[in-house]
Amino acid sequence: MRSLDLYIACSLDGYIADPEGGVDWLFTDQDYGFKEFYEAVDVVLMGRLTWEKALSFGDWPYQGKRSLVFSSTHVGETNEDVEFVSGELTKVLEELSLEDEDRTWLVGGGHLIRSCLEDDLVERFHLFVHPVLLGEGLPLFPGPFPRRRLRLDSCRAYDSGLVELRYVRSETTPVGEEEGPR
């Protein structure tokens, strides 16, 4: 199976957008390592609502990358910037694994993230926690999904107060299925 990275920003209270889908609270004062990450990605994968939000930014923000939009409402449609895909997520990713592309960025949104968590498909989690409390909004990890252990790979604090957390999927047994203490 190909490498799937969740690279996403959230508020301190765990939201990826305000209740109306707004993201004007995100910091844009510096790169925060985005350019380096983006250059390493071959494919961007997103849900329909995230695609619609990206369209509101003006020019397609993922030029030069193969862009897949998971959607049941746009099946069979074509677009110069994206490919619409549907069906079983694991099969779509397996088909991508047969191609030359190596690394897929799971852009969002919440429903697609939940599906990836349900199937334990996310290998790396790059979370950019903004020091903002929204109080309500679209959750980063809408449940339900099985509990999984993650291993902290790195963490970096920026002068702006933003904190970058990098986790990798643990190769150990899922939470709740552990053997007794060692």
PDB file of C-alpha atoms in Angstrom:
ATOM      1  CA  MET A   1       0.000   0.000   0.000  1.00  0.00           C
ATOM      2  CA  ARG A   2       1.242   3.493  -0.751  1.00  0.00           C
ATOM      3  CA  SER A   3       2.311   6.011   1.873  1.00  0.00           C
ATOM      4  CA  LEU A   4      -0.562   8.211   3.078  1.00  0.00           C
ATOM      5  CA  ASP A   5       0.261  11.382   5.010  1.00  0.00           C
ATOM      6  CA  LEU A   6      -2.270  13.514   6.835  1.00  0.00           C
ATOM      7  CA  TYR A   7      -0.839  17.047   6.759  1.00  0.00           C
ATOM      8  CA  ILE A   8      -3.321  19.442   8.300  1.00  0.00           C
ATOM      9  CA  ALA A   9      -3.786  22.459  10.542  1.00  0.00           C
ATOM     10  CA  CYS A  10      -6.179  22.610  13.451  1.00  0.00           C
ATOM     11  CA  SER A  11      -7.149  24.893  16.289  1.00  0.00           C
ATOM     12  CA  LEU A  12      -6.000  24.105  19.817  1.00  0.00           C
ATOM     13  CA  ASP A  13      -9.493  22.749  20.531  1.00  0.00           C
ATOM     14  CA  GLY A  14      -9.324  20.355  17.573  1.00  0.00           C
ATOM     15  CA  TYR A  15     -11.192  22.021  14.709  1.00  0.00           C
ATOM     16  CA  ILE A  16     -10.051  22.273  11.074  1.00  0.00           C
ATOM     17  CA  ALA A  17     -12.546  25.018  10.224  1.00  0.00           C
ATOM     18  CA  ASP A  18     -15.152  27.205  11.869  1.00  0.00           C
ATOM     19  CA  PRO A  19     -18.840  26.135  11.692  1.00  0.00           C
ATOM     20  CA  GLU A  20     -19.229  27.704   8.221  1.00  0.00           C
ATOM     21  CA  GLY A  21     -16.055  26.058   6.895  1.00  0.00           C
ATOM     22  CA  GLY A  22     -13.988  29.229   7.306  1.00  0.00           C
ATOM     23  CA  VAL A  23     -10.235  29.021   7.775  1.00  0.00           C
ATOM     24  CA  ASP A  24      -9.369  32.709   8.067  1.00  0.00           C
ATOM     25  CA  TRP A  25      -7.913  31.993  11.524  1.00  0.00           C
ATOM     26  CA  LEU A  26      -5.000  29.986  10.047  1.00  0.00           C
ATOM     27  CA  PHE A  27      -1.559  31.578  10.291  1.00  0.00           C
ATOM     28  CA  THR A  28      -0.041  32.617   6.970  1.00  0.00           C
ATOM     29  CA  ASP A  29       2.968  34.511   8.309  1.00  0.00           C
ATOM     30  CA  GLN A  30       5.518  31.879   7.205  1.00  0.00           C
ATOM     31  CA  ASP A  31       5.932  28.591   5.341  1.00  0.00           C
ATOM     32  CA  TYR A  32       6.052  26.222   8.363  1.00  0.00           C
ATOM     33  CA  GLY A  33       7.762  23.564   6.199  1.00  0.00           C
ATOM     34  CA  PHE A  34       4.946  23.333   3.667  1.00  0.00           C
ATOM     35  CA  LYS A  35       7.077  23.808   0.542  1.00  0.00           C
ATOM     36  CA  GLU A  36       9.406  20.930   1.437  1.00  0.00           C
ATOM     37  CA  PHE A  37       6.468  18.628   2.225  1.00  0.00           C
ATOM     38  CA  TYR A  38       4.585  19.623  -0.938  1.00  0.00           C
ATOM     39  CA  GLU A  39       7.589  18.908  -3.148  1.00  0.00           C
ATOM     40  CA  ALA A  40       7.760  15.343  -1.746  1.00  0.00           C
ATOM     41  CA  VAL A  41       4.093  14.600  -2.532  1.00  0.00           C
ATOM     42  CA  ASP A  42       2.939  12.992  -5.781  1.00  0.00           C
ATOM     43  CA  VAL A  43      -0.826  12.886  -5.254  1.00  0.00           C
ATOM     44  CA  VAL A  44      -3.277  14.974  -3.228  1.00  0.00           C
ATOM     45  CA  LEU A  45      -6.436  13.259  -1.988  1.00  0.00           C
ATOM     46  CA  MET A  46      -9.432  15.134  -0.639  1.00  0.00           C
ATOM     47  CA  GLY A  47     -13.153  14.864  -0.100  1.00  0.00           C
ATOM     48  CA  ARG A  48     -15.746  16.781  -2.098  1.00  0.00           C
ATOM     49  CA  LEU A  49     -16.349  19.497   0.504  1.00  0.00           C
ATOM     50  CA  THR A  50     -12.605  20.160   0.794  1.00  0.00           C
ATOM     51  CA  TRP A  51     -12.411  20.363  -3.015  1.00  0.00           C
ATOM     52  CA  GLU A  52     -15.277  22.887  -3.029  1.00  0.00           C
ATOM     53  CA  LYS A  53     -13.466  24.943  -0.375  1.00  0.00           C
ATOM     54  CA  ALA A  54     -10.237  24.840  -2.420  1.00  0.00           C
ATOM     55  CA  LEU A  55     -12.150  26.187  -5.428  1.00  0.00           C
ATOM     56  CA  SER A  56     -13.090  29.262  -3.380  1.00  0.00           C
ATOM     57  CA  PHE A  57      -9.393  30.209  -3.070  1.00  0.00           C
ATOM     58  CA  GLY A  58      -9.201  31.255  -6.747  1.00  0.00           C
ATOM     59  CA  ASP A  59      -6.574  29.442  -8.809  1.00  0.00           C
ATOM     60  CA  TRP A  60      -6.310  25.704  -8.164  1.00  0.00           C
ATOM     61  CA  PRO A  61      -3.853  25.501  -5.237  1.00  0.00           C
ATOM     62  CA  TYR A  62      -2.446  22.068  -6.159  1.00  0.00           C
ATOM     63  CA  GLN A  63      -1.097  22.774  -9.656  1.00  0.00           C
ATOM     64  CA  GLY A  64       1.403  20.198 -10.832  1.00  0.00           C
ATOM     65  CA  LYS A  65       0.074  17.476  -8.546  1.00  0.00           C
ATOM     66  CA  ARG A  66      -2.299  14.698  -9.420  1.00  0.00           C
ATOM     67  CA  SER A  67      -5.444  15.631  -7.500  1.00  0.00           C
ATOM     68  CA  LEU A  68      -8.063  13.058  -6.542  1.00  0.00           C
ATOM     69  CA  VAL A  69     -11.443  14.051  -5.136  1.00  0.00           C
ATOM     70  CA  PHE A  70     -13.375  11.327  -3.365  1.00  0.00           C
ATOM     71  CA  SER A  71     -17.019  11.964  -4.176  1.00  0.00           C
ATOM     72  CA  SER A  72     -20.189   9.987  -4.717  1.00  0.00           C
ATOM     73  CA  THR A  73     -21.971  12.983  -6.253  1.00  0.00           C
ATOM     74  CA  HIS A  74     -19.465  13.732  -9.051  1.00  0.00           C
ATOM     75  CA  VAL A  75     -18.868  10.189 -10.320  1.00  0.00           C
ATOM     76  CA  GLY A  76     -18.104  10.236 -14.020  1.00  0.00           C
ATOM     77  CA  GLU A  77     -17.573  13.987 -14.191  1.00  0.00           C
ATOM     78  CA  THR A  78     -14.346  15.451 -15.497  1.00  0.00           C
ATOM     79  CA  ASN A  79     -12.444  18.528 -14.467  1.00  0.00           C
ATOM     80  CA  GLU A  80      -9.139  19.891 -15.776  1.00  0.00           C
ATOM     81  CA  ASP A  81      -7.639  20.007 -12.268  1.00  0.00           C
ATOM     82  CA  VAL A  82      -8.954  16.879 -10.554  1.00  0.00           C
ATOM     83  CA  GLU A  83     -10.003  13.277 -11.014  1.00  0.00           C
ATOM     84  CA  PHE A  84     -13.185  12.254  -9.234  1.00  0.00           C
ATOM     85  CA  VAL A  85     -12.959   8.836  -7.599  1.00  0.00           C
ATOM     86  CA  SER A  86     -15.406   6.771  -5.607  1.00  0.00           C
ATOM     87  CA  GLY A  87     -15.802   3.294  -4.271  1.00  0.00           C
ATOM     88  CA  GLU A  88     -13.783   1.488  -1.648  1.00  0.00           C
ATOM     89  CA  LEU A  89     -10.980   3.723  -0.418  1.00  0.00           C
ATOM     90  CA  THR A  90      -8.492   0.882   0.076  1.00  0.00           C
ATOM     91  CA  LYS A  91      -8.996  -0.246  -3.539  1.00  0.00           C
ATOM     92  CA  VAL A  92      -8.393   3.293  -4.843  1.00  0.00           C
ATOM     93  CA  LEU A  93      -5.148   3.477  -2.856  1.00  0.00           C
ATOM     94  CA  GLU A  94      -4.102  -0.001  -3.995  1.00  0.00           C
ATOM     95  CA  GLU A  95      -4.583   1.079  -7.625  1.00  0.00           C
ATOM     96  CA  LEU A  96      -2.398   4.119  -6.965  1.00  0.00           C
ATOM     97  CA  SER A  97       0.246   1.823  -5.488  1.00  0.00           C
ATOM     98  CA  LEU A  98       0.574   0.120  -8.853  1.00  0.00           C
ATOM     99  CA  GLU A  99       1.527   3.421 -10.454  1.00  0.00           C
ATOM    100  CA  ASP A 100       4.759   5.383 -10.188  1.00  0.00           C
ATOM    101  CA  GLU A 101       3.430   7.785  -7.571  1.00  0.00           C
ATOM    102  CA  ASP A 102       4.770   7.146  -4.109  1.00  0.00           C
ATOM    103  CA  ARG A 103       3.392   9.532  -1.555  1.00  0.00           C
ATOM    104  CA  THR A 104      -0.172  10.758  -1.134  1.00  0.00           C
ATOM    105  CA  TRP A 105      -1.227  13.765   0.900  1.00  0.00           C
ATOM    106  CA  LEU A 106      -4.570  13.336   2.626  1.00  0.00           C
ATOM    107  CA  VAL A 107      -5.691  16.975   2.521  1.00  0.00           C
ATOM    108  CA  GLY A 108      -9.078  16.482   4.199  1.00  0.00           C
ATOM    109  CA  GLY A 109     -11.903  16.715   5.041  1.00  0.00           C
ATOM    110  CA  GLY A 110     -13.209  15.143   8.150  1.00  0.00           C
ATOM    111  CA  HIS A 111     -15.322  12.391   6.601  1.00  0.00           C
ATOM    112  CA  LEU A 112     -12.479  11.177   4.381  1.00  0.00           C
ATOM    113  CA  ILE A 113     -10.045  11.367   7.307  1.00  0.00           C
ATOM    114  CA  ARG A 114     -12.453   9.241   9.374  1.00  0.00           C
ATOM    115  CA  SER A 115     -12.661   6.659   6.558  1.00  0.00           C
ATOM    116  CA  CYS A 116      -8.862   6.510   6.404  1.00  0.00           C
ATOM    117  CA  LEU A 117      -8.677   6.066  10.183  1.00  0.00           C
ATOM    118  CA  GLU A 118     -11.331   3.351  10.095  1.00  0.00           C
ATOM    119  CA  ASP A 119      -9.167   1.380   7.646  1.00  0.00           C
ATOM    120  CA  ASP A 120      -5.870   2.298   9.396  1.00  0.00           C
ATOM    121  CA  LEU A 121      -4.493   3.842   6.196  1.00  0.00           C
ATOM    122  CA  VAL A 122      -2.707   6.938   7.529  1.00  0.00           C
ATOM    123  CA  GLU A 123       0.984   6.263   8.016  1.00  0.00           C
ATOM    124  CA  ARG A 124       2.157   9.729   9.085  1.00  0.00           C
ATOM    125  CA  PHE A 125       0.295  12.538  10.867  1.00  0.00           C
ATOM    126  CA  HIS A 126       1.622  16.104  10.450  1.00  0.00           C
ATOM    127  CA  LEU A 127      -0.511  18.289  12.717  1.00  0.00           C
ATOM    128  CA  PHE A 128      -0.077  22.046  12.908  1.00  0.00           C
ATOM    129  CA  VAL A 129      -1.814  23.223  16.052  1.00  0.00           C
ATOM    130  CA  HIS A 130      -2.660  26.921  16.000  1.00  0.00           C
ATOM    131  CA  PRO A 131      -2.957  28.704  19.353  1.00  0.00           C
ATOM    132  CA  VAL A 132      -6.576  29.600  18.653  1.00  0.00           C
ATOM    133  CA  LEU A 133      -9.727  28.348  20.402  1.00  0.00           C
ATOM    134  CA  LEU A 134     -12.681  28.286  18.006  1.00  0.00           C
ATOM    135  CA  GLY A 135     -15.218  26.869  20.466  1.00  0.00           C
ATOM    136  CA  GLU A 136     -17.037  25.007  17.695  1.00  0.00           C
ATOM    137  CA  GLY A 137     -16.532  24.004  14.110  1.00  0.00           C
ATOM    138  CA  LEU A 138     -15.578  21.075  11.902  1.00  0.00           C
ATOM    139  CA  PRO A 139     -13.649  18.542  13.997  1.00  0.00           C
ATOM    140  CA  LEU A 140     -10.240  17.287  12.929  1.00  0.00           C
ATOM    141  CA  PHE A 141     -11.118  13.684  13.775  1.00  0.00           C
ATOM    142  CA  PRO A 142     -14.866  13.118  13.587  1.00  0.00           C
ATOM    143  CA  GLY A 143     -15.635   9.731  15.084  1.00  0.00           C
ATOM    144  CA  PRO A 144     -16.259   6.992  15.364  1.00  0.00           C
ATOM    145  CA  PHE A 145     -13.138   5.090  14.363  1.00  0.00           C
ATOM    146  CA  PRO A 146     -11.020   2.429  16.082  1.00  0.00           C
ATOM    147  CA  ARG A 147      -8.453   3.559  18.638  1.00  0.00           C
ATOM    148  CA  ARG A 148      -4.858   3.371  17.436  1.00  0.00           C
ATOM    149  CA  ARG A 149      -1.556   4.087  19.074  1.00  0.00           C
ATOM    150  CA  LEU A 150       0.710   6.631  17.442  1.00  0.00           C
ATOM    151  CA  ARG A 151       4.377   7.242  18.069  1.00  0.00           C
ATOM    152  CA  LEU A 152       5.646  10.817  18.365  1.00  0.00           C
ATOM    153  CA  ASP A 153       8.249  11.347  15.652  1.00  0.00           C
ATOM    154  CA  SER A 154       8.991  15.024  16.294  1.00  0.00           C
ATOM    155  CA  CYS A 155       7.615  18.233  17.643  1.00  0.00           C
ATOM    156  CA  ARG A 156       8.540  21.820  16.912  1.00  0.00           C
ATOM    157  CA  ALA A 157       7.323  25.066  18.438  1.00  0.00           C
ATOM    158  CA  TYR A 158       7.414  28.264  16.394  1.00  0.00           C
ATOM    159  CA  ASP A 159       7.720  31.831  17.682  1.00  0.00           C
ATOM    160  CA  SER A 160       4.154  32.470  16.501  1.00  0.00           C
ATOM    161  CA  GLY A 161       2.880  29.927  19.053  1.00  0.00           C
ATOM    162  CA  LEU A 162       2.048  27.355  16.395  1.00  0.00           C
ATOM    163  CA  VAL A 163       3.209  23.834  17.263  1.00  0.00           C
ATOM    164  CA  GLU A 164       4.010  21.174  14.676  1.00  0.00           C
ATOM    165  CA  LEU A 165       3.452  17.607  15.864  1.00  0.00           C
ATOM    166  CA  ARG A 166       4.562  14.660  13.744  1.00  0.00           C
ATOM    167  CA  TYR A 167       3.309  11.204  14.596  1.00  0.00           C
ATOM    168  CA  VAL A 168       3.728   7.892  12.831  1.00  0.00           C
ATOM    169  CA  ARG A 169       1.427   4.920  13.000  1.00  0.00           C
ATOM    170  CA  SER A 170       2.601   2.578  15.719  1.00  0.00           C
ATOM    171  CA  GLU A 171       3.438  -0.927  14.623  1.00  0.00           C
ATOM    172  CA  THR A 172       2.151  -2.226  17.936  1.00  0.00           C
ATOM    173  CA  THR A 173      -1.216  -3.729  18.703  1.00  0.00           C
ATOM    174  CA  PRO A 174      -4.234  -1.359  18.642  1.00  0.00           C
ATOM    175  CA  VAL A 175      -5.227   0.234  21.961  1.00  0.00           C
ATOM    176  CA  GLY A 176      -7.344  -2.053  24.114  1.00  0.00           C
ATOM    177  CA  GLU A 177      -5.873  -5.247  22.681  1.00  0.00           C
ATOM    178  CA  GLU A 178      -2.558  -5.123  24.531  1.00  0.00           C
ATOM    179  CA  GLU A 179      -1.186  -7.998  26.468  1.00  0.00           C
ATOM    180  CA  GLY A 180      -0.763  -7.465  30.193  1.00  0.00           C
ATOM    181  CA  PRO A 181       2.040  -5.366  31.734  1.00  0.00           C
ATOM    182  CA  ARG A 182       5.600  -6.410  30.964  1.00  0.00           C
TER     183      ARG A 182
END
